[in-house]
């Protein structure tokens, strides 16, 4: 065995493995090149999920005939004039085109602005053909055919045409948000055409075109700065959350990035305002000096490293918290640790017994005394009236708490969200939404065996406007959804018509259900088996079919829920793994009051 220098095609193919992972990464590189060339109109067309064809057409400055050959050579770039730390273009490594040319049929047709005519160069499996004259008005057309034909192993890793096509859509959406002054057109056999018209100076209009029209009225503007790092963009209201993190767009100096730390910071900013299993919708732009951030971490240029990550995180978390706190009606919750501290009793609060008359004590305890006002002159001598439990439905009368129900008998409901029950030796608090969600989920799964599940016909089909990519996902999953009794069909571009909904869910917010399902579908790997997919769908539907918190329940309803929970395996946790109830032993209660 001896050491030798690899031939150029092999070198390019190895490098291509990092730059060009799938059709969407080719699209990303080509669109970036068009933007770097100052294009104001970019058209992207694909067929066969981008495996058969990717064509990107732009009206940018173009490439001169004598430079075409350089454009497809490794480490040749017209960018990077001011070094690695003052990068003001999306590309800079000079390796996208040669990489693509080494694993596909690449053709580059271009006319430099002001030049007499256009020229074309072709590269196939790493072999470059001579430049020749071509016909083209202005700008550049790049065509990539039969991607990875030269490296069959790679082909095997690609997903279905449909999945690859939607990855292409996703990447274009991501880039387009940062370039509202550019018109994007996404077309080709893989999809019905989407046009994003140029909206110069109106970033929010572009965002709404991509994130849904209601984003604008559900988002808060961000603008903060700390030590030379600036954060702008929009943060979706907590109530406008989604079922996955796909609707979070982060840009560093105009470059779309996927950075764990930034996403973690985003999450932390929302922590107190949002349930754990929900994800905020947000568009964040970070601007900072090129010397303070390294984008040359990976050939795909989607990773970044900050010189001072703590500073960036602090800015993000701080700005989000502040903006949200100033705008949400609901105050930030204190969380479990705060609650536990409050259990500790009267130490932290003014004693009720010895208050000077006229001075209302500030009730700091979580459990306020039953009387609205603490007794004054009589001190504690006058005991509050005995607590009378609410009447229990007749059929439960003879069931004393000792009757053997693990979750006991319902005593009352708190905040229309929690059921308080009593067993023979404990106090039980049930999260009604979480519990019911789990029950519906189990029922849906069980019902699937007797498929298809019953549906209810909507008198008037409900038309739901959704981003095109979501419509595609939903329609593609049509047969699966039908098994649950959800029937929908396409209703022109950017909308679906829902005709029937699952009977088991009762009356649901169809729009919200469909949007969440689209999210869930986007999150699901195509590799997931049918079983897993069905369960995911069941879980999403269950969430919509359950008794949301905020509904007053009658005594019988509460009892029925408890009995059902006892009869359902796995009902101790909701579909997201949170507990559906908590229990406090009476002995613990006694201990808390110092009786033991
Ligand atoms: P990089 O973008 O890192 O420079 P690429 O391989 O993507 O490397 O492109 C090589 C060069 O080809 C670019 O520097 C640019 O000069 C030229 N080029 C590529 N695409 C276009 C385009 N659409 N319009 C004008 N010039 C282009
Ligand atoms: Mg490039």
mmCIF file of C-alpha atoms in Angstrom, residues 214-220 234-242 270 273-274 279-282 323-324 327-329:
data_model
loop_
_atom_site.group_PDB
_atom_site.id
_atom_site.type_symbol
_atom_site.label_atom_id
_atom_site.label_comp_id
_atom_site.label_asym_id
_atom_site.label_seq_id
_atom_site.Cartn_x
_atom_site.Cartn_y
_atom_site.Cartn_z
ATOM 1 C CA UNK A 214 -52.443 35.294 10.731
ATOM 2 C CA UNK A 215 -48.795 35.467 11.728
ATOM 3 C CA UNK A 216 -48.773 39.241 11.406
ATOM 4 C CA UNK A 217 -51.508 39.807 13.969
ATOM 5 C CA UNK A 218 -50.108 37.185 16.303
ATOM 6 C CA UNK A 219 -46.521 38.343 16.413
ATOM 7 C CA UNK A 220 -44.623 40.842 18.506
ATOM 8 C CA UNK A 234 -40.887 38.813 15.273
ATOM 9 C CA UNK A 235 -41.877 36.518 18.092
ATOM 10 C CA UNK A 236 -45.196 34.701 17.803
ATOM 11 C CA UNK A 237 -47.571 35.024 20.737
ATOM 12 C CA UNK A 238 -47.461 32.028 23.073
ATOM 13 C CA UNK A 239 -51.039 31.183 22.132
ATOM 14 C CA UNK A 240 -49.952 31.034 18.484
ATOM 15 C CA UNK A 241 -47.737 28.059 19.188
ATOM 16 C CA UNK A 242 -47.277 25.069 16.934
ATOM 17 C CA UNK A 270 -40.630 31.231 26.005
ATOM 18 C CA UNK A 273 -45.108 31.380 28.698
ATOM 19 C CA UNK A 274 -45.674 28.129 26.899
ATOM 20 C CA UNK A 279 -43.215 25.321 20.006
ATOM 21 C CA UNK A 280 -43.124 29.027 19.373
ATOM 22 C CA UNK A 281 -43.301 30.511 15.892
ATOM 23 C CA UNK A 282 -40.532 33.051 15.463
ATOM 24 C CA UNK A 323 -41.320 41.345 24.987
ATOM 25 C CA UNK A 324 -43.569 38.480 25.958
ATOM 26 C CA UNK A 327 -47.602 41.702 25.989
ATOM 27 C CA UNK A 328 -49.202 38.642 27.449
ATOM 28 C CA UNK A 329 -52.232 38.831 29.635
#
